Structure formats: C-alpha cells, structure tokens
Short mmCIF file of C-alpha atoms (C1' of nucleotides) in Angstrom, two decimals:
data_model
loop_
_atom_site.label_atom_id
_atom_site.label_comp_id
_atom_site.label_asym_id
_atom_site.label_seq_id
_atom_site.Cartn_x
_atom_site.Cartn_y
_atom_site.Cartn_z
CA MET A 1 -23.90 -77.83 -84.52
CA PRO A 2 -22.52 -76.75 -81.22
CA THR A 3 -18.91 -77.17 -82.29
CA PRO A 4 -18.49 -76.21 -85.93
CA THR A 5 -15.49 -77.55 -87.84
CA LYS A 6 -12.51 -75.30 -87.37
CA ILE A 7 -9.86 -77.13 -89.30
CA THR A 8 -9.40 -79.64 -92.10
CA GLN A 9 -6.85 -82.38 -92.63
CA LYS A 10 -5.28 -80.37 -95.39
CA GLN A 11 -4.90 -77.34 -93.14
CA VAL A 12 -3.20 -79.45 -90.51
CA LEU A 13 -0.70 -80.75 -93.03
CA THR A 14 -0.06 -77.36 -94.60
CA ARG A 15 0.49 -75.74 -91.23
CA ALA A 16 2.80 -78.55 -90.14
CA ILE A 17 4.99 -77.98 -93.17
CA ALA A 18 4.94 -74.25 -92.54
CA ILE A 19 6.20 -74.74 -88.99
CA LEU A 20 8.84 -77.11 -90.32
CA ASP A 21 9.97 -74.48 -92.81
CA GLU A 22 9.97 -71.62 -90.37
CA ARG A 23 11.26 -73.17 -87.19
CA GLY A 24 12.55 -76.65 -87.92
CA ALA A 25 11.68 -80.17 -86.91
CA ASP A 26 12.24 -79.62 -83.19
CA ALA A 27 9.54 -76.96 -83.17
CA LEU A 28 6.99 -79.27 -84.71
CA SER A 29 5.08 -80.70 -81.77
CA MET A 30 1.40 -81.53 -81.65
CA ARG A 31 0.93 -78.79 -79.06
CA GLU A 32 2.65 -76.12 -81.14
CA LEU A 33 0.87 -77.18 -84.29
CA ALA A 34 -2.48 -77.01 -82.55
CA LYS A 35 -1.77 -73.60 -81.10
CA SER A 36 -0.73 -72.35 -84.51
CA LEU A 37 -4.09 -73.56 -85.87
CA GLY A 38 -6.10 -72.03 -83.07
CA VAL A 39 -7.21 -75.34 -81.58
CA LYS A 40 -6.09 -77.63 -78.77
CA ALA A 41 -3.76 -80.55 -79.27
CA PRO A 42 -6.27 -83.41 -78.88
CA SER A 43 -8.28 -82.09 -81.83
CA LEU A 44 -5.45 -82.96 -84.19
CA TYR A 45 -5.89 -86.65 -83.52
CA ARG A 46 -9.22 -86.51 -85.38
CA TYR A 47 -7.23 -85.88 -88.56
CA TYR A 48 -4.08 -87.90 -88.04
CA PRO A 49 -4.07 -90.87 -85.65
CA ASP A 50 -0.55 -90.11 -84.45
CA LYS A 51 2.35 -87.83 -85.12
CA ILE A 52 4.21 -90.16 -87.42
CA SER A 53 1.26 -90.36 -89.82
CA LEU A 54 1.36 -86.62 -90.11
CA GLU A 55 5.11 -86.70 -90.71
CA ARG A 56 4.71 -89.32 -93.40
CA ALA A 57 2.13 -87.16 -95.13
CA ALA A 58 4.60 -84.27 -95.02
CA VAL A 59 7.26 -86.48 -96.59
CA GLU A 60 4.89 -87.43 -99.41
CA THR A 61 4.15 -83.79 -100.08
CA GLY A 62 7.87 -83.10 -100.07
CA ASN A 63 8.52 -85.87 -102.56
CA ARG A 64 5.93 -84.47 -104.94
CA LEU A 65 7.31 -80.97 -104.61
CA LEU A 66 10.87 -82.12 -105.20
CA LEU A 67 9.79 -83.91 -108.35
CA GLU A 68 8.16 -80.70 -109.56
CA TYR A 69 11.37 -78.78 -108.95
CA VAL A 70 13.48 -81.30 -110.84
CA LYS A 71 11.06 -81.60 -113.73
CA ALA A 72 10.89 -77.84 -114.05
CA GLY A 73 14.68 -77.64 -113.96
CA CYS A 74 15.01 -80.11 -116.82
CA ARG A 75 12.45 -78.50 -119.06
CA ARG A 76 13.91 -76.83 -122.10
CA THR A 77 17.47 -77.92 -121.40
CA GLU A 78 19.30 -80.07 -123.87
CA LYS A 79 20.64 -83.51 -123.12
CA SER A 80 24.22 -82.39 -122.51
CA GLY A 81 23.24 -80.11 -119.63
CA MET A 82 20.41 -82.19 -118.25
CA LEU A 83 22.17 -83.69 -115.25
CA LEU A 84 23.52 -80.33 -114.16
CA ALA A 85 20.11 -78.72 -114.53
CA ALA A 86 18.47 -81.48 -112.52
CA GLY A 87 21.18 -81.16 -109.89
CA HIS A 88 20.69 -77.43 -109.55
CA ALA A 89 16.95 -77.96 -109.15
CA TYR A 90 17.52 -80.58 -106.46
CA ARG A 91 19.84 -78.23 -104.62
CA LYS A 92 17.36 -75.38 -105.00
CA PHE A 93 14.64 -77.47 -103.37
CA ALA A 94 16.88 -78.41 -100.47
CA LYS A 95 17.75 -74.75 -99.97
CA ALA A 96 14.11 -73.67 -100.08
CA LYS A 97 12.87 -76.43 -97.74
CA PRO A 98 15.85 -77.56 -95.68
CA HIS A 99 13.91 -79.03 -92.79
CA LEU A 100 11.35 -80.74 -94.97
CA TYR A 101 14.21 -82.17 -96.99
CA SER A 102 15.87 -83.55 -93.87
CA LEU A 103 12.61 -85.10 -92.78
CA MET A 104 12.22 -86.75 -96.17
CA MET A 105 15.58 -88.45 -95.72
CA GLU A 106 15.01 -89.74 -92.19
CA LYS A 107 15.27 -93.45 -91.72
CA ARG A 108 12.22 -93.75 -89.51
CA LEU A 109 10.10 -92.05 -92.17
CA ILE A 110 10.83 -94.30 -95.09
CA LEU A 111 7.59 -94.80 -96.93
CA PRO A 112 6.40 -98.25 -97.97
CA PRO A 113 7.45 -99.33 -101.47
CA THR A 114 3.86 -98.71 -102.53
CA SER A 115 4.33 -94.97 -102.06
CA GLU A 116 3.52 -93.28 -105.34
CA SER A 117 5.50 -90.13 -104.59
CA GLY A 118 8.70 -92.00 -103.89
CA LYS A 119 8.38 -94.28 -106.89
CA ALA A 120 7.65 -91.39 -109.23
CA LEU A 121 10.75 -89.55 -108.06
CA TRP A 122 12.99 -92.55 -108.49
CA GLU A 123 11.55 -93.38 -111.90
CA PHE A 124 12.28 -89.87 -113.06
CA VAL A 125 15.88 -90.13 -111.92
CA LEU A 126 16.27 -93.44 -113.71
CA ALA A 127 14.84 -92.03 -116.93
CA LEU A 128 17.23 -89.11 -116.61
CA VAL A 129 20.39 -91.15 -116.29
CA ARG A 130 19.25 -93.61 -118.95
CA ASN A 131 18.82 -90.71 -121.31
CA VAL A 132 22.31 -89.44 -120.55
CA SER A 133 24.14 -92.73 -120.41
CA GLY A 134 22.26 -94.81 -122.93
CA ASP A 135 22.25 -97.57 -120.34
CA THR A 136 19.11 -99.67 -120.28
CA ASP A 137 19.13 -100.28 -116.54
CA GLY A 138 20.31 -97.12 -114.88
CA THR A 139 20.15 -98.29 -111.30
CA ALA A 140 23.85 -97.90 -110.61
CA CYS A 141 24.02 -94.50 -112.28
CA GLY A 142 20.89 -93.37 -110.48
CA VAL A 143 22.32 -94.45 -107.15
CA ALA A 144 25.55 -92.61 -107.86
CA LEU A 145 23.82 -89.41 -108.91
CA TRP A 146 21.41 -89.42 -105.99
CA SER A 147 24.26 -90.13 -103.59
CA PHE A 148 26.24 -87.18 -104.82
CA LEU A 149 23.29 -84.81 -104.72
CA HIS A 150 22.14 -85.88 -101.29
CA GLY A 151 25.64 -85.77 -99.89
CA PHE A 152 26.34 -82.34 -101.26
CA VAL A 153 23.17 -80.69 -100.03
CA SER A 154 23.44 -82.40 -96.64
CA LEU A 155 26.98 -81.24 -96.08
CA GLU A 156 26.16 -77.80 -97.39
CA GLN A 157 23.18 -77.50 -95.06
CA ALA A 158 25.24 -78.67 -92.12
CA GLY A 159 27.77 -75.95 -92.89
CA ARG A 160 30.59 -78.41 -93.35
CA PHE A 161 32.21 -76.74 -96.31
CA GLY A 162 33.40 -73.99 -94.01
CA ALA A 163 34.25 -70.42 -94.83
CA SER A 164 35.94 -71.26 -98.12
CA GLY A 165 32.69 -72.74 -99.37
CA SER A 166 32.31 -75.58 -101.81
CA ARG A 167 34.15 -73.81 -104.63
CA ASP A 168 33.10 -75.54 -107.82
CA GLY A 169 32.68 -78.89 -106.16
CA PHE A 170 29.08 -79.18 -107.24
CA THR A 171 29.75 -78.61 -110.92
CA VAL A 172 32.93 -80.67 -110.91
CA GLY A 173 31.09 -83.59 -109.35
CA ILE A 174 28.13 -83.56 -111.69
CA GLU A 175 30.22 -83.11 -114.81
CA ALA A 176 32.44 -85.98 -113.77
CA LEU A 177 29.46 -88.23 -113.16
CA ALA A 178 27.87 -87.29 -116.47
CA ALA A 179 31.07 -88.09 -118.37
CA GLY A 180 31.56 -91.29 -116.40
CA PHE A 181 28.04 -92.53 -117.05
CA ALA A 182 28.48 -92.15 -120.78
CA ALA A 183 31.88 -93.85 -120.71
CA ALA A 184 30.65 -96.74 -118.57
CA ASN A 185 28.04 -97.53 -121.17
CA VAL A 186 30.66 -97.79 -123.88
CA HIS A 187 32.50 -100.43 -121.90
CA SER A 188 29.39 -102.43 -121.07
CA LYS A 189 28.51 -102.97 -124.72
CA MET B 1 38.66 -90.88 -48.94
CA PRO B 2 35.08 -91.59 -48.12
CA THR B 3 34.06 -91.72 -51.77
CA PRO B 4 36.80 -93.25 -53.89
CA THR B 5 36.93 -92.45 -57.58
CA LYS B 6 34.77 -94.81 -59.54
CA ILE B 7 35.11 -93.48 -63.05
CA THR B 8 37.46 -91.47 -65.23
CA GLN B 9 36.79 -89.05 -68.06
CA LYS B 10 38.08 -91.56 -70.53
CA GLN B 11 35.73 -94.23 -69.25
CA VAL B 12 32.80 -91.87 -69.60
CA LEU B 13 33.68 -91.16 -73.21
CA THR B 14 34.35 -94.78 -74.08
CA ARG B 15 31.09 -95.91 -72.54
CA ALA B 16 29.18 -93.16 -74.32
CA ILE B 17 30.51 -94.33 -77.66
CA ALA B 18 29.68 -97.92 -76.76
CA ILE B 19 26.06 -96.99 -76.03
CA LEU B 20 25.95 -95.07 -79.28
CA ASP B 21 27.22 -98.13 -81.15
CA GLU B 22 24.91 -100.57 -79.46
CA ARG B 23 21.68 -98.66 -79.09
CA GLY B 24 21.90 -95.44 -81.08
CA ALA B 25 21.83 -91.75 -80.34
CA ASP B 26 18.37 -91.75 -78.75
CA ALA B 27 19.56 -94.17 -76.09
CA LEU B 28 22.46 -91.95 -75.10
CA SER B 29 21.12 -89.95 -72.17
CA MET B 30 23.07 -88.86 -69.13
CA ARG B 31 20.89 -91.14 -67.00
CA GLU B 32 21.49 -94.20 -69.17
CA LEU B 33 25.18 -93.47 -69.45
CA ALA B 34 25.51 -93.11 -65.70
CA LYS B 35 23.61 -96.30 -65.05
CA SER B 36 25.80 -98.13 -67.51
CA LEU B 37 28.86 -96.90 -65.59
CA GLY B 38 27.45 -97.82 -62.19
CA VAL B 39 27.06 -94.24 -60.95
CA LYS B 40 24.31 -91.65 -60.79
CA ALA B 41 23.76 -89.03 -63.46
CA PRO B 42 25.01 -85.97 -61.56
CA SER B 43 28.43 -87.56 -61.19
CA LEU B 44 29.02 -87.30 -64.91
CA TYR B 45 29.02 -83.51 -64.73
CA ARG B 46 32.35 -83.70 -62.89
CA TYR B 47 33.90 -84.95 -66.13
CA TYR B 48 31.95 -83.11 -68.79
CA PRO B 49 30.20 -79.83 -67.98
CA ASP B 50 27.25 -80.66 -70.19
CA LYS B 51 26.05 -83.23 -72.65
CA ILE B 52 27.16 -81.40 -75.75
CA SER B 53 30.79 -81.34 -74.55
CA LEU B 54 30.64 -85.08 -74.27
CA GLU B 55 29.13 -85.39 -77.73
CA ARG B 56 31.81 -83.16 -79.18
CA ALA B 57 34.46 -85.37 -77.62
CA ALA B 58 32.79 -88.37 -79.22
CA VAL B 59 32.85 -86.62 -82.59
CA GLU B 60 36.58 -85.92 -82.23
CA THR B 61 37.23 -89.55 -81.45
CA GLY B 62 35.16 -90.52 -84.46
CA ASN B 63 37.11 -88.20 -86.72
CA ARG B 64 40.38 -89.72 -85.61
CA LEU B 65 39.07 -93.22 -86.09
CA LEU B 66 37.73 -92.45 -89.54
CA LEU B 67 41.10 -91.06 -90.56
CA GLU B 68 42.75 -94.28 -89.39
CA TYR B 69 40.33 -96.33 -91.48
CA VAL B 70 40.96 -94.28 -94.59
CA LYS B 71 44.73 -94.21 -94.14
CA ALA B 72 44.78 -97.96 -93.64
CA GLY B 73 42.62 -98.43 -96.73
CA CYS B 74 45.03 -96.43 -98.86
CA ARG B 75 48.16 -98.17 -97.69
CA ARG B 76 49.77 -100.37 -100.29
CA THR B 77 47.34 -99.44 -103.04
CA GLU B 78 48.58 -97.83 -106.20
CA LYS B 79 47.51 -94.44 -107.40
CA SER B 80 44.96 -95.71 -109.91
CA GLY B 81 42.90 -97.48 -107.24
CA MET B 82 43.47 -94.98 -104.45
CA LEU B 83 40.10 -93.22 -104.53
CA LEU B 84 38.20 -96.48 -104.62
CA ALA B 85 40.23 -97.86 -101.73
CA ALA B 86 39.66 -94.72 -99.69
CA GLY B 87 35.98 -94.87 -100.50
CA HIS B 88 35.66 -98.44 -99.39
CA ALA B 89 37.39 -97.60 -96.13
CA TYR B 90 35.05 -94.66 -95.57
CA ARG B 91 32.08 -96.89 -96.18
CA LYS B 92 33.49 -99.55 -93.91
CA PHE B 93 33.79 -97.06 -91.08
CA ALA B 94 30.21 -95.88 -91.55
CA LYS B 95 29.03 -99.48 -91.49
CA ALA B 96 31.01 -100.28 -88.35
CA LYS B 97 29.94 -97.14 -86.47
CA PRO B 98 26.70 -95.95 -88.03
CA HIS B 99 25.44 -93.93 -85.10
CA LEU B 100 28.78 -92.36 -84.36
CA TYR B 101 29.05 -91.46 -88.02
CA SER B 102 25.65 -89.77 -87.96
CA LEU B 103 26.65 -87.84 -84.87
CA MET B 104 29.83 -86.67 -86.58
CA MET B 105 27.77 -85.19 -89.39
CA GLU B 106 25.23 -83.36 -87.24
CA LYS B 107 24.98 -79.65 -87.75
CA ARG B 108 24.84 -78.80 -84.05
CA LEU B 109 28.07 -80.70 -83.45
CA ILE B 110 30.30 -78.95 -85.94
CA LEU B 111 33.64 -78.49 -84.27
CA PRO B 112 35.43 -75.15 -84.30
CA PRO B 113 37.89 -74.65 -87.18
CA THR B 114 40.66 -75.15 -84.66
CA SER B 115 39.70 -78.81 -84.26
CA GLU B 116 42.74 -80.91 -85.08
CA SER B 117 40.79 -84.05 -85.88
CA GLY B 118 38.61 -82.35 -88.46
CA LYS B 119 41.48 -80.52 -90.10
CA ALA B 120 43.59 -83.65 -90.31
CA LEU B 121 40.79 -85.52 -92.03
CA TRP B 122 40.15 -82.79 -94.57
CA GLU B 123 43.86 -82.37 -95.29
CA PHE B 124 44.16 -86.05 -96.01
CA VAL B 125 41.26 -85.91 -98.46
CA LEU B 126 42.82 -82.93 -100.19
CA ALA B 127 46.17 -84.68 -100.50
CA LEU B 128 44.38 -87.69 -101.92
CA VAL B 129 42.53 -85.87 -104.68
CA ARG B 130 45.59 -83.74 -105.49
CA ASN B 131 47.55 -86.92 -105.96
CA VAL B 132 44.93 -88.33 -108.31
CA SER B 133 44.08 -85.20 -110.23
CA GLY B 134 47.36 -83.35 -110.29
CA ASP B 135 45.41 -80.27 -109.31
CA THR B 136 47.26 -77.94 -106.95
CA ASP B 137 44.17 -76.80 -105.07
CA GLY B 138 41.90 -79.78 -104.73
CA THR B 139 39.09 -78.09 -102.86
CA ALA B 140 36.46 -78.65 -105.52
CA CYS B 141 37.50 -82.26 -106.07
CA GLY B 142 37.62 -82.87 -102.34
CA VAL B 143 34.14 -81.45 -101.92
CA ALA B 144 32.82 -83.61 -104.74
CA LEU B 145 34.38 -86.78 -103.39
CA TRP B 146 33.25 -86.16 -99.83
CA SER B 147 29.74 -85.34 -101.04
CA PHE B 148 29.48 -88.59 -102.92
CA LEU B 149 30.80 -90.68 -100.07
CA HIS B 150 28.65 -89.03 -97.44
CA GLY B 151 25.56 -89.21 -99.61
CA PHE B 152 26.06 -92.85 -100.43
CA VAL B 153 26.62 -94.04 -96.88
CA SER B 154 23.78 -91.88 -95.56
CA LEU B 155 21.29 -93.24 -98.05
CA GLU B 156 22.56 -96.75 -97.57
CA GLN B 157 22.21 -96.48 -93.80
CA ALA B 158 18.73 -95.06 -94.13
CA GLY B 159 17.78 -98.06 -96.25
CA ARG B 160 16.83 -95.93 -99.21
CA PHE B 161 18.31 -98.13 -101.90
CA GLY B 162 15.52 -100.59 -101.26
CA ALA B 163 15.47 -104.29 -101.88
CA SER B 164 17.32 -104.10 -105.17
CA GLY B 165 20.29 -102.58 -103.38
CA SER B 166 22.74 -100.08 -104.74
CA ARG B 167 23.98 -102.38 -107.50
CA ASP B 168 27.34 -101.04 -108.57
CA GLY B 169 26.44 -97.46 -107.82
CA PHE B 170 29.32 -97.06 -105.43
CA THR B 171 31.99 -98.20 -107.86
CA VAL B 172 30.40 -96.41 -110.80
CA GLY B 173 30.34 -93.15 -108.87
CA ILE B 174 33.90 -93.28 -107.63
CA GLU B 175 35.34 -94.36 -110.96
CA ALA B 176 33.48 -91.54 -112.67
CA LEU B 177 34.78 -89.01 -110.18
CA ALA B 178 38.34 -90.29 -110.49
CA ALA B 179 38.24 -90.03 -114.25
CA GLY B 180 36.58 -86.63 -114.09
CA PHE B 181 39.14 -85.22 -111.68
CA ALA B 182 41.98 -86.17 -113.97
CA ALA B 183 40.21 -84.75 -117.02
CA ALA B 184 39.31 -81.51 -115.28
CA ASN B 185 42.97 -80.89 -114.57
CA VAL B 186 43.81 -81.23 -118.26
CA HIS B 187 41.35 -78.49 -119.11
CA SER B 188 42.50 -76.15 -116.36
CA LYS B 189 46.07 -76.07 -117.62
"C1'" DG C 1 33.70 -87.59 -55.86
"C1'" DT C 2 29.32 -89.27 -55.31
"C1'" DC C 3 25.06 -89.04 -53.58
"C1'" DT C 4 19.74 -87.81 -52.86
"C1'" DA C 5 16.40 -84.78 -54.00
"C1'" DT C 6 14.58 -81.67 -56.89
"C1'" DA C 7 13.77 -77.79 -60.25
"C1'" DT C 8 12.08 -77.22 -64.66
"C1'" DG C 9 10.93 -78.20 -68.93
"C1'" DC C 10 9.47 -80.88 -72.83
"C1'" DG C 11 6.88 -84.46 -75.44
"C1'" DG C 12 2.75 -87.96 -77.19
"C1'" DA C 13 -1.42 -89.58 -76.31
"C1'" DT C 14 -6.21 -90.66 -74.06
"C1'" DA C 15 -10.88 -90.35 -71.35
"C1'" DG C 16 -14.84 -88.44 -71.19
"C1'" DA C 17 -17.76 -84.03 -70.88
"C1'" DC C 18 -20.14 -80.88 -73.90
"C1'" DG D 1 -15.50 -81.84 -83.47
"C1'" DT D 2 -13.51 -79.64 -79.78
"C1'" DC D 3 -12.71 -79.21 -75.29
"C1'" DT D 4 -10.58 -79.74 -70.22
"C1'" DA D 5 -8.00 -82.48 -67.45
"C1'" DT D 6 -4.74 -85.73 -66.95
"C1'" DC D 7 -1.53 -89.75 -67.36
"C1'" DC D 8 2.86 -90.96 -68.31
"C1'" DG D 9 7.15 -90.72 -69.92
"C1'" DC D 10 11.45 -88.50 -71.09
"C1'" DA D 11 15.27 -85.19 -70.61
"C1'" DT D 12 19.31 -81.67 -68.80
"C1'" DA D 13 20.97 -79.73 -65.05
"C1'" DT D 14 21.72 -77.94 -60.09
"C1'" DA D 15 21.88 -77.56 -54.71
"C1'" DG D 16 23.66 -79.16 -51.01
"C1'" DA D 17 24.52 -83.27 -47.76
"C1'" DC D 18 28.03 -86.73 -46.84
#
DNA sequence: GTCTATATGCGGATAGAC
DNA sequence: GTCTATCCGCATATAGAC
C-alpha cells in the first residue's frame, strides 16, 4: 500500500458542512475543502464525482438535521402550542446553520422527489398541520406554514428587519396561522 | 469629438435589468453587459464605479416597481380584500421579475436605511396592516405579512411546492393573517 | 468617452505518473 | 488512492493610448 487511505466519503461531507458553517458557501471550493482535509483537490473526485453531488449530499444531511430539530421542538408540547414550538425549532436550526439552510433552499439543489429526507420533512409538516386544523389534506396549510417560516428566517438572516428588529412578528404570524387553520376547517365541513 | 457618446447611465441600468430578466443573475457580468450595449467592458466604469453600485441601482429600481405593483393592486379594492389584493400584486411582481426580485432580497445588496425606495415600500406595508388591524404600530403585523409573502414567492420560484402545486396555500395564509391581525388588536386593547 | 492590453484572481475538472 | 501538472473557463478592475 504505497498510498494509504487518508480520507473517507463521510469525512469529505462532514468537512464540507463545517466549512459551510464557518465561512459560508462562497468559501466552499474543492480546493479549499481538500486543503482543509490535508489532501489535494483531485483526490476528492474519488468520493464525489462532481461538486454538485457533494452539495446535494449536504442538503440531504441538512434536511435530516432540520427534521430532528423540529421533532425535538414538538416533543412534550401540547396541541395548542405545537405550531409555535415547531416554528421556534425551525428558526433555531436556521440560526445554527444559516449557510446550510440557504443551500437547502437553492433552486439548483432541489432533490428528486424520491429523496427520503425531503419527503420525511414534508410529511411531518403535513401531520403537524392536520393535527392542528383537523383537515384531512393539509397541503394548503402546510404550504402556508412553510412559506411563513421560510420567509421569516430568510429575511431575518438577510438583516432586512433592520435595527428595530422583528418585534413580535414571528409569534403574531404563527398564532394567526394556527387560528386560521382551525377556522378554515370549520368552513370546509 | 473623436469618440462620441454611445451609452448613458440610464441605458446601462436598463440593459442590466433586461439581462437579469432574460438570463438571470449569473449572466449579468460586466463583459456581457458591455457586449449587449455594443461597447467594451471598461467603458461601463465611467457610469458605475463598480459592479455592486450597478446592482444597488437595479435593486432601487426594483423596489420602486414593486411598490407600483402593490399600489395598483390595492386600488379600488375594499378593506376586507386589501391584504389579499396586495399579496397577489406582490406575487405578480415576483413572477414577472424573478431574478430582479431575488437580487432585491440578497443580503449583500441591502440598501442603507436612507434609501427612499426601501423606506417607501415598508411604509406602505405598515399603512396597509394598520388599516386592516387597527393597530397603531403595525411593525409585528408588517413583519408577519412580509415574511409570508417573501417565503411563498421564494419557495414557489424555487419549485419547492412540487407537482401538486401550492393548492390554496396562498389564500389560506393571507386570510389567516388578516383574521389574526384583527383579532390581535382586540386583545391588545 | 472608448479603446486595447493586461493584471490578478478565482473556480471545476481531467490525464496520467506513482 | 493520491499526486503533479495542466487545461480551460470565468470574473472585476485598471493603465494608458487615442
């Protein structure tokens, strides 16, 4: 064995996410990643055929981690506060991993519909809003909730709420949605 | 006059936005922009000192245009449907100018608080939610509304609602917020 | 005001030796 | 499996001639 294995696929992925976390998406180049792993850039192509495959793997990991956050946030909270708890968990994830979160939402990195991580996340959201609203479908409510959460954390991350901050916009929004979901179900009966 | 003026600052800006609309942000380079105007890249620096100044000008133009859309959408609609009308106009703008919209929301392109176009937009949103909610502040409601709208159009543009589409998520979300804003004001009295 | 030429830097990816 | 060397492309921006 003249050239013993220095790295594994898992290490490559973990290090990529670490760079993302520490220095952002612009800093994540194959050269930088290799240097950070103590190898040269061409070696990385033994583990991921191109950069976008690596990015997609990072997105999958992010999806799984986000689901963990949200599930943990919902545990041991009663139905009435469930949406708010889930929302806080979502926001917490985006704060902890801002660059990974942005990557997860990029258009060019949409995973195929077969992606387990994406489906699992969406199914959890649907179950959540069904539980709150009593609706049997939940698509519309899920879309509305996800839209609000994504919009809020995106604008917050971009610093668009200015010096005055978001005030209670987060709570106001979620409470309004929660009430609206329940009411909408009454009408649809 | 050995070298007569070929372009104006306004033309540079207009052409930049056109490229953005037609081919996206990645296609907007100083070289491409120059070529599209029939000049060479260095000439552009007579009109904008660097690329980011040009991008900021594009964002300002976008802000003004978005405000026009929203104002037009609200005209001749009664109070009860105001938020939905404004929302549809916001969405319509994002659909018409997706790449300009994305640029407007980029963190690195946040305009200084002195920016007239940004302030005017935010003031209009505040007036809108105050009108609906009766609240005298409106910051929290404005934040919630903006979050929902931005989140929805971002996810829609990124194709994240999948084949099934957003269903009635847009309407459900806005109606819920409208109802919630009014209710919140009752409590705060 | 526009030009040519260039400085300087970045990136992804591959061929082929060891 | 890792390496050196390299190809190829992109970009922003500037100096100085005309």
